[in-house]
Each structure stands twice: as C-alpha cells, then as structure tokens.
CSV table of C-alpha atoms in Angstrom, one decimal:
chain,number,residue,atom,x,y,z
Z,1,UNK,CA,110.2,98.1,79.4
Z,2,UNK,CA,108.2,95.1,81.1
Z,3,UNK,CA,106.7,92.7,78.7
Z,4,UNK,CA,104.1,90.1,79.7
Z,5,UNK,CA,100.7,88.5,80.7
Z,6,UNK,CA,98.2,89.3,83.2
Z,7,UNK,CA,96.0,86.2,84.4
Z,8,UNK,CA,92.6,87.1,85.9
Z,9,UNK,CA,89.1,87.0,85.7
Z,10,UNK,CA,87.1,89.6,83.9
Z,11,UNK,CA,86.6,93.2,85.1
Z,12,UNK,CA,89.0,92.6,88.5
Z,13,UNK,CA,89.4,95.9,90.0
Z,14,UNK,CA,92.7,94.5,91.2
Z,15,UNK,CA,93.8,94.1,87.4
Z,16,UNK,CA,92.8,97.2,86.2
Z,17,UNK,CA,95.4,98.7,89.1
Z,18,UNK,CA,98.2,97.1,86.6
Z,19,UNK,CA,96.2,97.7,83.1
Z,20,UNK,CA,96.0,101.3,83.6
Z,21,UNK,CA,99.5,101.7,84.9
Z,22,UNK,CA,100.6,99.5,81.5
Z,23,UNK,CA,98.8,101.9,79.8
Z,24,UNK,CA,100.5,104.9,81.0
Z,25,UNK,CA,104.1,103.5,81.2
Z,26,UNK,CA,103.9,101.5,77.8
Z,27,UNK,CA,104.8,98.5,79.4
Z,28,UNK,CA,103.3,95.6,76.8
Z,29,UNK,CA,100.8,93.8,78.6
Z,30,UNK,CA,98.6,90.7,77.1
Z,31,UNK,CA,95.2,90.0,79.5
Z,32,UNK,CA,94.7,86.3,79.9
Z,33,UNK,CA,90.8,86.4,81.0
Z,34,UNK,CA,89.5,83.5,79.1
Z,35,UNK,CA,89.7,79.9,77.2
Z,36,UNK,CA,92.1,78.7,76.3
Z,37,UNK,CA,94.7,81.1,77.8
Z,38,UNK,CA,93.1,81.4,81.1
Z,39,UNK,CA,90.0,80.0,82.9
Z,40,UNK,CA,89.1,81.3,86.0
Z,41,UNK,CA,88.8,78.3,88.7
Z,42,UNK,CA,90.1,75.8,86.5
Z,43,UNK,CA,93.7,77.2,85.3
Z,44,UNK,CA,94.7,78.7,89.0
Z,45,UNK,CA,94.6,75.2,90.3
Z,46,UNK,CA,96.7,73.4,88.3
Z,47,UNK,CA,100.3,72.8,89.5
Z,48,UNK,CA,101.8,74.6,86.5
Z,49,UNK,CA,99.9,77.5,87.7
Z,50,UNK,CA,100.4,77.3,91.7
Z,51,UNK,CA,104.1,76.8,91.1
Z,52,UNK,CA,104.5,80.0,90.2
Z,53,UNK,CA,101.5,81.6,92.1
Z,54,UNK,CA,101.7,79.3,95.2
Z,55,UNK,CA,98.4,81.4,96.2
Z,56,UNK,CA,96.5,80.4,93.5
Z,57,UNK,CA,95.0,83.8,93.3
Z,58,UNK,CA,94.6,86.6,90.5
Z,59,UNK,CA,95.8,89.0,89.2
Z,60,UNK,CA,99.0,87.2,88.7
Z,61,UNK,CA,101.8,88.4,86.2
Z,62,UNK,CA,104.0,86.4,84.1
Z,63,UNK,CA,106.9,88.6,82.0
Z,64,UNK,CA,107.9,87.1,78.7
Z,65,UNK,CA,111.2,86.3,80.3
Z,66,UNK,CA,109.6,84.2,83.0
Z,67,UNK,CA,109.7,86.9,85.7
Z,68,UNK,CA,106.4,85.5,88.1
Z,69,UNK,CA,104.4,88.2,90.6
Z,70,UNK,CA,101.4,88.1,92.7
Z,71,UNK,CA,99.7,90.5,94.4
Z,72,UNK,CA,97.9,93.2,92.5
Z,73,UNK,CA,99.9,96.5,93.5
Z,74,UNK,CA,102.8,94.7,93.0
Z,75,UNK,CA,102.4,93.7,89.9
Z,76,UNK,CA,100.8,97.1,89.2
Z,77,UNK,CA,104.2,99.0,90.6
Z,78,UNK,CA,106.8,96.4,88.4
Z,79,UNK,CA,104.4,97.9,85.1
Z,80,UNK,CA,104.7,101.2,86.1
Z,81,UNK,CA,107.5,103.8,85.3
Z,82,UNK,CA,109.2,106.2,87.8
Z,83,UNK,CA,106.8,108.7,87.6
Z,84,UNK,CA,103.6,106.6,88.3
Z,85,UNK,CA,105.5,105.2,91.1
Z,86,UNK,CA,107.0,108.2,92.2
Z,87,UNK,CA,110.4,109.8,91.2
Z,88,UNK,CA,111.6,110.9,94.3
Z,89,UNK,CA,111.9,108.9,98.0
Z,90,UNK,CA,108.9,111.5,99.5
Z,91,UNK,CA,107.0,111.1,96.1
Z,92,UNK,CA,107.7,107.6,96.3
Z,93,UNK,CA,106.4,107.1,100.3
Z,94,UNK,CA,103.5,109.3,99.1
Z,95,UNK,CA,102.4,107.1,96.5
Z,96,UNK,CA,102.7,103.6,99.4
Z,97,UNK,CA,100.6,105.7,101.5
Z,98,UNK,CA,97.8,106.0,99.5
Z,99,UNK,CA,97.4,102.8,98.0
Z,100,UNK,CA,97.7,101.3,101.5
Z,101,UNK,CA,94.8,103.7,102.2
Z,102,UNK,CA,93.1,102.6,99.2
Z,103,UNK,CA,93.6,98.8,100.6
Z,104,UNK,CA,92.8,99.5,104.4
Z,105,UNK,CA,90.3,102.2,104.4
Z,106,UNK,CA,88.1,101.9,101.5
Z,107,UNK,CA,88.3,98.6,100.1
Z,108,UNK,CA,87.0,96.9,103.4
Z,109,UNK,CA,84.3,98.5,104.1
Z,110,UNK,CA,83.3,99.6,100.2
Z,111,UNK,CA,83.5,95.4,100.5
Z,112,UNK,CA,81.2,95.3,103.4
Z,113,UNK,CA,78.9,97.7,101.9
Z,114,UNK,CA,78.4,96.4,98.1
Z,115,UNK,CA,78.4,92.9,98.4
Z,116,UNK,CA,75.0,92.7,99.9
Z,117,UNK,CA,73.6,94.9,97.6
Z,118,UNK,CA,75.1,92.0,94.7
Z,119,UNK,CA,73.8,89.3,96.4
Z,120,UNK,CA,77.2,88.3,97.3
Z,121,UNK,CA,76.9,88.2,101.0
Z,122,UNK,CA,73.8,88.2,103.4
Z,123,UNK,CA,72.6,91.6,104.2
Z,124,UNK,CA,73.3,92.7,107.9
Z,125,UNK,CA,71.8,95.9,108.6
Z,126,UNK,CA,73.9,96.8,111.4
Z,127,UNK,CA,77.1,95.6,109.5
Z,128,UNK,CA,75.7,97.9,106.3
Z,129,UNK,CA,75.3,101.1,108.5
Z,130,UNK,CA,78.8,100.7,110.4
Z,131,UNK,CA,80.2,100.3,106.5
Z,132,UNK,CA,78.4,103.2,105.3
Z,133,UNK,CA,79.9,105.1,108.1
Z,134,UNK,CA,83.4,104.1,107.5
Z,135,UNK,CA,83.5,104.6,103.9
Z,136,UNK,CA,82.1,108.3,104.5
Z,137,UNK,CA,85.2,108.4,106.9
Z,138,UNK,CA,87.7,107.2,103.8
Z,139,UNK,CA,86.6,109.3,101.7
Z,140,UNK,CA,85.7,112.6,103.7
Z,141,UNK,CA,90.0,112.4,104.3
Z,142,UNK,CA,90.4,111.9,100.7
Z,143,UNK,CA,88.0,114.5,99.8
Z,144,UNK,CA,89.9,116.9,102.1
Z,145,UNK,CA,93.3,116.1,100.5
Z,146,UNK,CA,92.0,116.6,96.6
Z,147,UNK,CA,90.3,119.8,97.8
Z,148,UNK,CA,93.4,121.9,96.9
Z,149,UNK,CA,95.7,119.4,95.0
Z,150,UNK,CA,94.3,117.5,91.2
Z,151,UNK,CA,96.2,114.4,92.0
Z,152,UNK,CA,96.9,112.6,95.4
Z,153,UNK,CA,101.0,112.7,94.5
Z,154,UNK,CA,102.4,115.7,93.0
Z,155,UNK,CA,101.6,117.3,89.9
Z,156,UNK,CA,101.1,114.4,87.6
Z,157,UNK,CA,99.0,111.0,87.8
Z,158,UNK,CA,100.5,108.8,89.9
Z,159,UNK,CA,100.4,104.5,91.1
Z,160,UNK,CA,98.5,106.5,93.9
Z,161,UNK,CA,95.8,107.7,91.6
Z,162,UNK,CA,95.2,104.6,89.8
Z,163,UNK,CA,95.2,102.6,93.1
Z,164,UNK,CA,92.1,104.6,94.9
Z,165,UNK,CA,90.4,104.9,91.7
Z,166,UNK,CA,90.3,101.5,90.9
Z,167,UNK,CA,89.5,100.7,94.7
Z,168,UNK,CA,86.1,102.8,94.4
Z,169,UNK,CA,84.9,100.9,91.0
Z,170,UNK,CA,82.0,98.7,92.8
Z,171,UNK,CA,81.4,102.0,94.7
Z,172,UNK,CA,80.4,103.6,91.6
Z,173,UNK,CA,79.2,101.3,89.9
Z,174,UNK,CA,77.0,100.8,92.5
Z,175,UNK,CA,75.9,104.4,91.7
Z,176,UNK,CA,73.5,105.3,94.1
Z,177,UNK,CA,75.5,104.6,97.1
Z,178,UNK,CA,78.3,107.2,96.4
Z,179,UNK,CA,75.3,109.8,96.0
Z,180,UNK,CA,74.0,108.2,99.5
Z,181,UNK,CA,77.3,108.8,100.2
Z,182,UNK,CA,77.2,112.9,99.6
Z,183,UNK,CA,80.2,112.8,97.9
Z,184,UNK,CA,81.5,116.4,97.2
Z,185,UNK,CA,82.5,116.6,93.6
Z,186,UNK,CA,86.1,116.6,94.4
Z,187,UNK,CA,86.6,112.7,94.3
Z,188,UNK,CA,83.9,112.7,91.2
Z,189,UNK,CA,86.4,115.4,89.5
Z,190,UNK,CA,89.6,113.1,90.3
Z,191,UNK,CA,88.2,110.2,89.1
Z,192,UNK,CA,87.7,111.8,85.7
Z,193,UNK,CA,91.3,113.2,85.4
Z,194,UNK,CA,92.7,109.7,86.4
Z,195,UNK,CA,90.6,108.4,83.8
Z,196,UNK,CA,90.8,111.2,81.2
Z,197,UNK,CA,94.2,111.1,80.3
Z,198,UNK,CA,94.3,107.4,79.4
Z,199,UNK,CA,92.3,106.8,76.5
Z,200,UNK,CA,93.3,103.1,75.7
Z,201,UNK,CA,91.1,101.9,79.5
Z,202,UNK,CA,88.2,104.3,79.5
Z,203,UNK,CA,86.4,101.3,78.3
Z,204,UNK,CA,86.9,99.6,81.5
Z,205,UNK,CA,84.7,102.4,82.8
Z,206,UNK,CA,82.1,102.5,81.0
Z,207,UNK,CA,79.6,101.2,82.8
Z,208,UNK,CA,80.6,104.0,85.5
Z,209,UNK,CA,79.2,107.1,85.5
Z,210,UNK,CA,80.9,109.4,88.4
Z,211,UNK,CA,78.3,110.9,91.0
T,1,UNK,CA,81.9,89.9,87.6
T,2,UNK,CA,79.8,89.7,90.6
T,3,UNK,CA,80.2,85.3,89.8
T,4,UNK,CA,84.0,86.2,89.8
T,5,UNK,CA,84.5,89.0,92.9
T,6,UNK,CA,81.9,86.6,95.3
T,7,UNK,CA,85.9,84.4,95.2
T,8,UNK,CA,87.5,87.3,96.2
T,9,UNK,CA,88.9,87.4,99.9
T,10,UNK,CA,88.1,90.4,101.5
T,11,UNK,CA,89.1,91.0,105.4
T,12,UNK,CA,85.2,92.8,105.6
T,13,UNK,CA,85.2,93.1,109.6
T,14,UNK,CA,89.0,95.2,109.4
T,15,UNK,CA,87.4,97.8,111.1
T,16,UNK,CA,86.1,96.1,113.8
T,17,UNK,CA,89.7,95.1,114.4
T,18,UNK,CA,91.0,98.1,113.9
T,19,UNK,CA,88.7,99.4,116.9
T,20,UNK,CA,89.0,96.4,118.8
T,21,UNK,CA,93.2,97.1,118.5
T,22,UNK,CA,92.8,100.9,119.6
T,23,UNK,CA,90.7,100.5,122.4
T,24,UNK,CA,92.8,98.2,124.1
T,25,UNK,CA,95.9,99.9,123.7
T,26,UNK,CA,94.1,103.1,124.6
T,27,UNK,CA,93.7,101.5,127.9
T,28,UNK,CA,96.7,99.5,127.9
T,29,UNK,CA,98.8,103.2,128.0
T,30,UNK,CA,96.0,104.6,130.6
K,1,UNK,CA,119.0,110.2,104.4
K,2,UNK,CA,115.7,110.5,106.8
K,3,UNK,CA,115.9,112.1,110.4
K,4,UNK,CA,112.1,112.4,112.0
K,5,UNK,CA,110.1,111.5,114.7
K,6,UNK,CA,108.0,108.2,114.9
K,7,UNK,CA,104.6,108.6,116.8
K,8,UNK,CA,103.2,105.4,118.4
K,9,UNK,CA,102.5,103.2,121.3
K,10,UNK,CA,104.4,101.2,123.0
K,11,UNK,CA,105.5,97.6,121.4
K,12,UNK,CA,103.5,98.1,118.1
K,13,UNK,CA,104.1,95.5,115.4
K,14,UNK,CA,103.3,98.1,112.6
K,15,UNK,CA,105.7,100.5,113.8
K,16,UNK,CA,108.7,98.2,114.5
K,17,UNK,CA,108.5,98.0,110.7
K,18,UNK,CA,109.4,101.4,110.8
K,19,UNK,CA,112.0,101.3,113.4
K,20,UNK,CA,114.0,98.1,112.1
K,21,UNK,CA,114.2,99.4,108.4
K,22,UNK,CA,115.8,102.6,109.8
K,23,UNK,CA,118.1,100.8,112.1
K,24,UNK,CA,119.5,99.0,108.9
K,25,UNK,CA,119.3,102.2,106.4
K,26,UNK,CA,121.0,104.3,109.4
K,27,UNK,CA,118.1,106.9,109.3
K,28,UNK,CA,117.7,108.6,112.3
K,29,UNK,CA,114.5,108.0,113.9
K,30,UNK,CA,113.3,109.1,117.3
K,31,UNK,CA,110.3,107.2,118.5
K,32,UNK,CA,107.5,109.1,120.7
K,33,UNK,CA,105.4,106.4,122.7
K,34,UNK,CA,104.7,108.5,125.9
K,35,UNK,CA,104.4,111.4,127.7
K,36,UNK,CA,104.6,114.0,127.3
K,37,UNK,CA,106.1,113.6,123.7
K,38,UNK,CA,102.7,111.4,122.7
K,39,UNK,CA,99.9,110.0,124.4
K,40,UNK,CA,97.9,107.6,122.7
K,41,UNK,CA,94.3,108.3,122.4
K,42,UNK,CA,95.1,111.5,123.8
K,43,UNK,CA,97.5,113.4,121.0
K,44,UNK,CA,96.5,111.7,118.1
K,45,UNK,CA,93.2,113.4,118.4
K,46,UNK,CA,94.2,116.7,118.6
K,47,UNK,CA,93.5,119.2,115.4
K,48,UNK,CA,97.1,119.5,115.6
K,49,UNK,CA,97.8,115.9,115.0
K,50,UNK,CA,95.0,115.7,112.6
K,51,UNK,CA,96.0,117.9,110.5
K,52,UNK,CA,99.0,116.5,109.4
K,53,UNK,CA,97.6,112.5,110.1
K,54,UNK,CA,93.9,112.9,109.2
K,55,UNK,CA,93.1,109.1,110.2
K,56,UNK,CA,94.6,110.0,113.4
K,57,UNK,CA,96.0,106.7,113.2
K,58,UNK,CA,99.8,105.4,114.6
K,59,UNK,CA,102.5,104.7,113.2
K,60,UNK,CA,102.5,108.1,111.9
K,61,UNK,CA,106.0,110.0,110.8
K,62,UNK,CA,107.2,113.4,110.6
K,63,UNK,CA,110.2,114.4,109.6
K,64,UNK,CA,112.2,117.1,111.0
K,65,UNK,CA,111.7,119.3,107.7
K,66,UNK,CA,108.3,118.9,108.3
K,67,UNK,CA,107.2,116.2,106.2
K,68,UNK,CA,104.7,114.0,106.8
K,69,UNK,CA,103.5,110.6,106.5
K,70,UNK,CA,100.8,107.9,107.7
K,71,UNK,CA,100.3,104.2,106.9
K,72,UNK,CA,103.2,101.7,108.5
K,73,UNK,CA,103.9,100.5,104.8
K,74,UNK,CA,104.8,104.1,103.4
K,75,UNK,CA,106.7,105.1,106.9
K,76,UNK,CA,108.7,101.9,106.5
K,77,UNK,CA,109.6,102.1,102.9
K,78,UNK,CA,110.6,105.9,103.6
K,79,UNK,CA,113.3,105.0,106.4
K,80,UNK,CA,114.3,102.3,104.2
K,81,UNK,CA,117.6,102.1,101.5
K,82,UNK,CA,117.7,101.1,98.2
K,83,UNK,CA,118.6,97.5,99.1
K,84,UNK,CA,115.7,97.2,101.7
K,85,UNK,CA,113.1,98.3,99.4
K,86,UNK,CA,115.1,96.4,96.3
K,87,UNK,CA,117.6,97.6,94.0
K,88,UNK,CA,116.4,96.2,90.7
K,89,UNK,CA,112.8,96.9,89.4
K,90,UNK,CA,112.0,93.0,90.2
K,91,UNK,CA,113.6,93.2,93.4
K,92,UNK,CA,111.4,96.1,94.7
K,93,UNK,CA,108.1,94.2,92.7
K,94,UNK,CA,109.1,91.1,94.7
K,95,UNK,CA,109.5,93.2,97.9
K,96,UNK,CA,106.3,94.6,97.4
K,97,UNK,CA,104.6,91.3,96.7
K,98,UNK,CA,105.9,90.1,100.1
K,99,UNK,CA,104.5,93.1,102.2
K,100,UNK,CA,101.5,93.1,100.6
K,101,UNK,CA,101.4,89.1,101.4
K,102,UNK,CA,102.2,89.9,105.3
K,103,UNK,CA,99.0,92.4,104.9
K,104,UNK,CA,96.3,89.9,103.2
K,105,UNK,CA,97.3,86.9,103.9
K,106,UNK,CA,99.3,86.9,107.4
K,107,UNK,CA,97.8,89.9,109.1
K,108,UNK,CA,93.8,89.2,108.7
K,109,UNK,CA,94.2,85.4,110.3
K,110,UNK,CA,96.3,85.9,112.6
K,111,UNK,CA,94.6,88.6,114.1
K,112,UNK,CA,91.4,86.9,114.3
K,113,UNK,CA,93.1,84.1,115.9
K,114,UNK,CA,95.6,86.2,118.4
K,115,UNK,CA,93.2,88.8,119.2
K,116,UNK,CA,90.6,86.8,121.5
K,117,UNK,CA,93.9,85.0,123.2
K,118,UNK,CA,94.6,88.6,123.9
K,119,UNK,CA,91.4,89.6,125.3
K,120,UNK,CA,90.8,92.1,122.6
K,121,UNK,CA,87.9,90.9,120.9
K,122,UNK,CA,85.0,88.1,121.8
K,123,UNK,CA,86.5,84.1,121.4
K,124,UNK,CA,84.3,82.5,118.3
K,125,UNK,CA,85.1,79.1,117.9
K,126,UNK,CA,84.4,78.7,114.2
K,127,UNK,CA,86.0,82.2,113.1
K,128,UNK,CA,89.1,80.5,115.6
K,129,UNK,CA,89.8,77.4,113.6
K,130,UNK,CA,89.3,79.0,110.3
K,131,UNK,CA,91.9,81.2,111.1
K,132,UNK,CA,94.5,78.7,112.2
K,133,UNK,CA,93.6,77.4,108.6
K,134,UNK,CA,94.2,80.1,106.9
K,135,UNK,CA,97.7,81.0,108.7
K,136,UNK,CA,98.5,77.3,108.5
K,137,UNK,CA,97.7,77.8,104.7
K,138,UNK,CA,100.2,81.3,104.6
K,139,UNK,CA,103.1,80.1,106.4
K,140,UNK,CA,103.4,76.8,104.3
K,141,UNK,CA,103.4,79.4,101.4
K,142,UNK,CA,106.1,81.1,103.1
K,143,UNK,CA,107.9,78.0,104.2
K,144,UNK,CA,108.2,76.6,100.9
K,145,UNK,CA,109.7,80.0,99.6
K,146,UNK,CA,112.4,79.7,102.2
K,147,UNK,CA,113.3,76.2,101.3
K,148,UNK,CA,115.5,77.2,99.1
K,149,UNK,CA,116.3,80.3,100.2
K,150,UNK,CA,117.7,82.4,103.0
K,151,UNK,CA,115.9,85.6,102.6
K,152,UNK,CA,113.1,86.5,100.8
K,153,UNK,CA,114.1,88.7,97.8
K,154,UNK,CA,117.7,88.2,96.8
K,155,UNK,CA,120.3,87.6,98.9
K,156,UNK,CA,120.2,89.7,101.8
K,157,UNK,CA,117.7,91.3,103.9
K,158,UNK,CA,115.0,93.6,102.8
K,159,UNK,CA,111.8,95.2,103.5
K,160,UNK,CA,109.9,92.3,102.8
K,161,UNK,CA,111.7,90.1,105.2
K,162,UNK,CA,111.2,92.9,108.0
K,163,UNK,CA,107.4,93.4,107.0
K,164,UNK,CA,106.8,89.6,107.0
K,165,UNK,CA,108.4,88.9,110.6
K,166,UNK,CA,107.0,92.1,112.2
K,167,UNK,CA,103.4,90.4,111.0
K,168,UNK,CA,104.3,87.6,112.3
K,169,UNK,CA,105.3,88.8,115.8
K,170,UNK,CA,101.7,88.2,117.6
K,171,UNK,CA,102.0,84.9,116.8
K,172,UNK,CA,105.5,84.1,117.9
K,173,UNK,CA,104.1,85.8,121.2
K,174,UNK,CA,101.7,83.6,121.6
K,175,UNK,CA,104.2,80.8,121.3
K,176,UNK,CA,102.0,77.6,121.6
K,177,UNK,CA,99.5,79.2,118.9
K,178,UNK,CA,103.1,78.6,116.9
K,179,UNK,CA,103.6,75.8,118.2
K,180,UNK,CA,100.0,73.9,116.9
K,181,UNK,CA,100.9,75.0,113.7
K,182,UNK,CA,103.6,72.7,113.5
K,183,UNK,CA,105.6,75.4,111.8
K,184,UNK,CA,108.9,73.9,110.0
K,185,UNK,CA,111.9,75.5,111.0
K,186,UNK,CA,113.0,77.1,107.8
K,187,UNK,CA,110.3,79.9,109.4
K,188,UNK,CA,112.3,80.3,112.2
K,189,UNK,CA,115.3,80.0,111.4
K,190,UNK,CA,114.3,83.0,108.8
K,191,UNK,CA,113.0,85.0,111.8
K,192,UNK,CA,116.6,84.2,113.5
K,193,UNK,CA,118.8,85.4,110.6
K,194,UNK,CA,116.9,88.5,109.8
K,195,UNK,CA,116.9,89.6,113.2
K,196,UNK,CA,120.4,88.5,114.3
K,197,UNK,CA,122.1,90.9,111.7
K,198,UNK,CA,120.5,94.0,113.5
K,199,UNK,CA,121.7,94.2,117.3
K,200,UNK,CA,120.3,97.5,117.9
K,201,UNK,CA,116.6,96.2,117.8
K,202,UNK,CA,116.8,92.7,119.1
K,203,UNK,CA,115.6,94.0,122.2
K,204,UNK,CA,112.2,94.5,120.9
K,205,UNK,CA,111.8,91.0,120.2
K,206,UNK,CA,113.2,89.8,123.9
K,207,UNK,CA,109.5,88.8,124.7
K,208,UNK,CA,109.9,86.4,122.0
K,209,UNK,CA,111.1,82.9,121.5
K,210,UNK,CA,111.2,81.2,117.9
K,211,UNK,CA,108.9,77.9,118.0
C-alpha cells in the first residue's frame, strides 16, 4: 500500500483527485500545505524540490521510499487501488475516458468561466458566454450518461468519479453558476454519492452545497 | 485559494482550438 | 486482446496514438478515415454516431463486440499491453505522468505556436513567442529526462513514449520551428528509437525528419 507526502497549496482541486482516492484505497497519505513542510512559491523553487519535480508544479508526490510523481491524476491513479482505477481493461479505458473528459471538457472552460467571477482574470463577455456554452455542452453529455447509471464506471465509485467531481469544485462553489447552468439533478445526485461514501474528505466540501 | 489557483496554468482558449482544429480538417477532407 | 474499428481523419496526431500502441500490443485495429466507412464532419454527426460518441469527437473506437470508447488517451491505453501502459504500479503512475505531461505542457504551446504556421487560426505575435517559451521550457524538461535514459519509463518502450512523440509530431513537421528551438539531440534520437522498433507505422511519420 502507497505511503507518502503530497505537496500543494491549500484547497487544490488537483489534490483532492489524490486525497479522496487515498481515502478510499487506504493508501497513507501526509498533506504538505504549509510551513515548514511546504510553502507554496517558495519550496517549489528550490533545487531540492525541482530535482525531483523538474516542473516545479503541485500536486507533487513523494512515497516514503523516495518514489517522486507529478501530475495530479497520476499521482491520483498510483494512490488508488484496482477498483478505483478500474479492474478490468474496458473498466480500466472507461475510467481514462472520463478523467480526460474531466481535463478537456470541463476544466477549460469551468476555467474560463470562474476566474472572472474571482477576480482572477479580466472579464470578457464574449469569452464568458462562449464558456457558459461549453460547460452546458460538458455537462448536458455527462448528465445524459448518469441518467440511467449512479456512477460514470460500473457499479462502484471509481478514479473516474473522483476525477469529474473534483473538476466541478469552483463550479459549485461558485454556486449560482451551476444553477445558471440548469443542471438537472443528476450530476447534483452524483456528486453526493461520490462524496457520501467517504467520510474522512467531506470536509473538503464543505463550503459546497450541490445545486 | 483564489491567491493560490490565480498560479494555476489553465489552457482557457482549448476550445477555440479545438474548433479552430475541426474546421480545418472538415475542409481539408471536403 | 482488442479487435475494433478506429474512426478518424486522415494523419491525426491523437489517433496515431491509438494506431502505434496497437501495432506494438498486436491488437487488431482497422482505421476508418474516409468514405464511405467515415466522413469527417459528416458521420460523426449522425444520431447514430452520437449515440455511442456523444462529443461527436475523433479518435473515437468501437470494438467489434460493440464496445465503445472516446477520448485518444483511453482508446490508446485500451489497444495497449501491460508493458505499454506499465507493468508495475510506478511504472503505469510514471506512464501516466508522461501523457498527462504531452497534454498540459506539450500539447497547449505547441499548438498555439503550429497552428497559425498552419493557417488554422489568426498569427498573434505575443501569444507566438510565449509559446516557443513555453515548449522551449517542456522539451528541456524532457531532454534532461532522456539524458540518462533511453526511454521514458523503464527500459523499453511504453505508452508514454508513444503519447509524448505523437504530441510532438506538429512540431517535427514544421521542422525549422524545431530547429529555433535548438532542441539537443537526446530528443531526437528518442523519437528515432521509439519509432524504429515499429516498422509497420513508420510510414506515418515519412513526412517527417528529426531536427
């Protein structure tokens, strides 16, 4: 079972892919978030750091036995167990084809749309509306899958799950742009059984309340 | 959080890419 | 092991993922890029098509017991053996690191900086030369890797090594773009050795000449 530490900043959607899965497979998993273990914009410069995470970026994962990964659903997949990442080749391609979903069809334009509204980017209302529209896109296709299945892989939760979850955090927490959105209650309903299960992260949550 | 994701590096215009991509292969194979 | 149908265009990076893995797995893949098997923009917007590729996007896969799949990552990993998509659980972590490296670090850059030398989208100057930073930046990541290595996870060739050279393939077309970058050779030679082992698909690269 994978032992080890997770370096990022506080309340990164891309480490909560690998918390949660942690959670579910029992894989031991210390969070590095701040001083002295790890300090956001100071630590992931130093050469220590980029020699093992040439990118300098976070989530990165360091196992007890020295074992260094970047790159969130990586690191999320090595904490998993076979059933989060799926137990047979289909399940397995299943579970790939929704978290490269998760990163190419929501996460962009969920980007494009919530930023502005943090003050992260300038606001472009053209850019906005075209976002809006592609998000509604995403999720009207994931919608349609969960209509007659409770999770995205099979019967259980899977890495799948956790992935699109996670990548619709600003989403809701930016809660009235999912009800904008018209979101039928299917995705609201998913993300609560994702969620449900694992009592150890609903903390991470809380500050989300599903449309 | 909002301090920490402004860092993040997000390809926002994929779309636009995406649709750039399709249109011309649309016409590239008539 | 796999037998289906790949549906794409002609000469698409995303899908020669697809078509290299099963070369090396022996899966046996048929590709439809034109009539009257598939017509792109035509068949994948069909209710027919739709229904089993909602995005109506290409690469999309179906095998011949009817199973189906979308996203080039998933399709690839599917065609794929157990030593392409790593036989140890940090072998197929580190696999996964790598693709999703082509993805966010290769793939967003290089298209901004290929795409108006291709006449697919409007020249910008300033978006330009920060995206010859940015690849500059990811291939001396990747360069440094494969200094002391031959492939990228472990000792022979795997999905990551196919995923990284497949995102890599606009730039190599565009040769002088290459060129500027004042690659080092272990990059190419890389690109040499993982294509060299697989004679059945080097003609897909014949357009191409290493920097």
């Amino acid at each position: 079972m994978a032992a080890g530490t997770l370096y990022t900043y506080p309340e990164n959607w891309r480490a909560f892919k690998a918390q949660i899965a942690a959670q579910y497979s029992g894989a031991r998993l210390k969070v590095a978030t701040s001083p002295p273990a790890f300090t956001f914009g100071q630590t992931n410069r130093t050469p220590a750091f980029l020699s093992n995470f040439p990118l300098g970026k976070v989530p990165a994962y360091q196992g007890d036995d020295g074992f260094c990964l970047f790159e969130s659903n990586a690191i999320a997949h090595f904490l998993s167990n076979d059933a989060l990442r799926g137990a047979t080749p289909q399940a397995a391609a299943q579970v790939l084809q929704w978290v490269s979903f998760a990163d190419s069809e929501i996460i962009p334009p969920a980007s494009a749309w919530v930023f502005p509204t943090l003050g992260i980017m300038q606001f472009n209302k053209q850019a906005t509306e075209q976002a809006k529209e592609d998000v509604k896109r995403a999720l009207t296709v994931l919608n349609q899958h969960l209509n007659t299945r409770t999770f995205l892989v099979g019967e259980r939760v899977s890495l799948a799950d956790i992935t699109v979850v996670c990548s619709m955090l600003w989403l809701y927490k930016q809660n009235s742009l999912l009800n904008k959105c018209q979101i039928v209650c299917h995705i609201s309903q998913f993300i609560s059984k994702v969620l449900a299960r694992e009592k150890h992260v609903s903390h991470l949550f809380c500050s989300v309340r599903p449309a | 959080a909002v301090d920490f994701l402004a860092q993040e590096k997000i390809w926002f215009d994929k779309t636009r890419y995406d649709e750039a991509e399709r249109r011309f292969y649309e016409r590239m194979n008539g």
